């Protein structure tokens, strides 16, 4: 919305200065709201403590619900047969993956829907996070920014694997961690 309003504003400079002022005021409001929402999400991520952490299905379910409530992005959580607890390095890898993917969908994309899947096939713990952002992704070359690089580093320490790429209906990140 902010980008579209600013783009339209440059055409209003000579045609309709009153409307231009309205667009600028609304853009300022939207950017302030977006910044507050993003900060609230980041603060929630920081508040998560090891000692008070609920079982994984509950934890990720609440995380998805809170993210949806904070952003308006429909966020589904599908937790399969995973154990209710994992060691701290595996939990951190899972949590940081979700954190990076959710924030990237919010920050970089036009995603309106996110789906988180976690399952265990007895040898590997698997997680995939899909979002429906298709904006100019068809021919995109994906480069890892600081978020995905951090996820990759955590996975390297666990012998895990990361894939992140556009798919027909959006964008998908998948991780695998050997058990």
mmCIF file of N, CA and C in Angstrom, residues 7 14 17 19 39 42 45 49 89 104 123 157 168:
data_model
loop_
_atom_site.group_PDB
_atom_site.id
_atom_site.type_symbol
_atom_site.label_atom_id
_atom_site.label_comp_id
_atom_site.label_asym_id
_atom_site.label_seq_id
_atom_site.Cartn_x
_atom_site.Cartn_y
_atom_site.Cartn_z
ATOM 1 N N UNK A 7 4.009 5.887 -5.234
ATOM 2 C CA UNK A 7 4.110 5.885 -6.685
ATOM 3 C C UNK A 7 3.043 6.795 -7.294
ATOM 4 N N UNK A 14 1.384 18.013 -9.664
ATOM 5 C CA UNK A 14 0.853 19.137 -10.448
ATOM 6 C C UNK A 14 -0.649 19.007 -10.707
ATOM 7 N N UNK A 17 -2.681 18.800 -5.901
ATOM 8 C CA UNK A 17 -1.848 18.960 -4.708
ATOM 9 C C UNK A 17 -2.567 18.625 -3.404
ATOM 10 N N UNK A 19 -4.859 16.281 -2.977
ATOM 11 C CA UNK A 19 -4.850 14.819 -2.894
ATOM 12 C C UNK A 19 -3.444 14.316 -2.556
ATOM 13 N N UNK A 39 7.629 -4.147 15.088
ATOM 14 C CA UNK A 39 8.288 -4.141 16.399
ATOM 15 C C UNK A 39 7.579 -5.050 17.391
ATOM 16 N N UNK A 42 8.596 -8.566 16.655
ATOM 17 C CA UNK A 42 9.966 -8.824 17.086
ATOM 18 C C UNK A 42 10.060 -8.923 18.606
ATOM 19 N N UNK A 45 8.883 -12.299 19.634
ATOM 20 C CA UNK A 45 9.901 -13.316 19.382
ATOM 21 C C UNK A 45 10.962 -13.296 20.477
ATOM 22 N N UNK A 49 10.944 -17.565 26.266
ATOM 23 C CA UNK A 49 11.966 -18.065 27.172
ATOM 24 C C UNK A 49 12.035 -19.576 27.155
ATOM 25 N N UNK A 89 19.560 -26.893 20.486
ATOM 26 C CA UNK A 89 20.021 -26.517 19.145
ATOM 27 C C UNK A 89 18.980 -26.791 18.053
ATOM 28 N N UNK A 104 10.295 -12.475 6.581
ATOM 29 C CA UNK A 104 10.542 -12.253 5.155
ATOM 30 C C UNK A 104 9.240 -12.150 4.369
ATOM 31 N N UNK A 123 13.799 -40.530 10.895
ATOM 32 C CA UNK A 123 15.216 -40.276 10.635
ATOM 33 C C UNK A 123 15.508 -38.785 10.505
ATOM 34 N N UNK A 157 25.539 -26.792 11.589
ATOM 35 C CA UNK A 157 25.993 -27.341 12.867
ATOM 36 C C UNK A 157 25.244 -28.611 13.262
ATOM 37 N N UNK A 168 5.389 -22.725 -7.967
ATOM 38 C CA UNK A 168 4.326 -22.227 -8.845
ATOM 39 C C UNK A 168 3.354 -21.284 -8.146
#
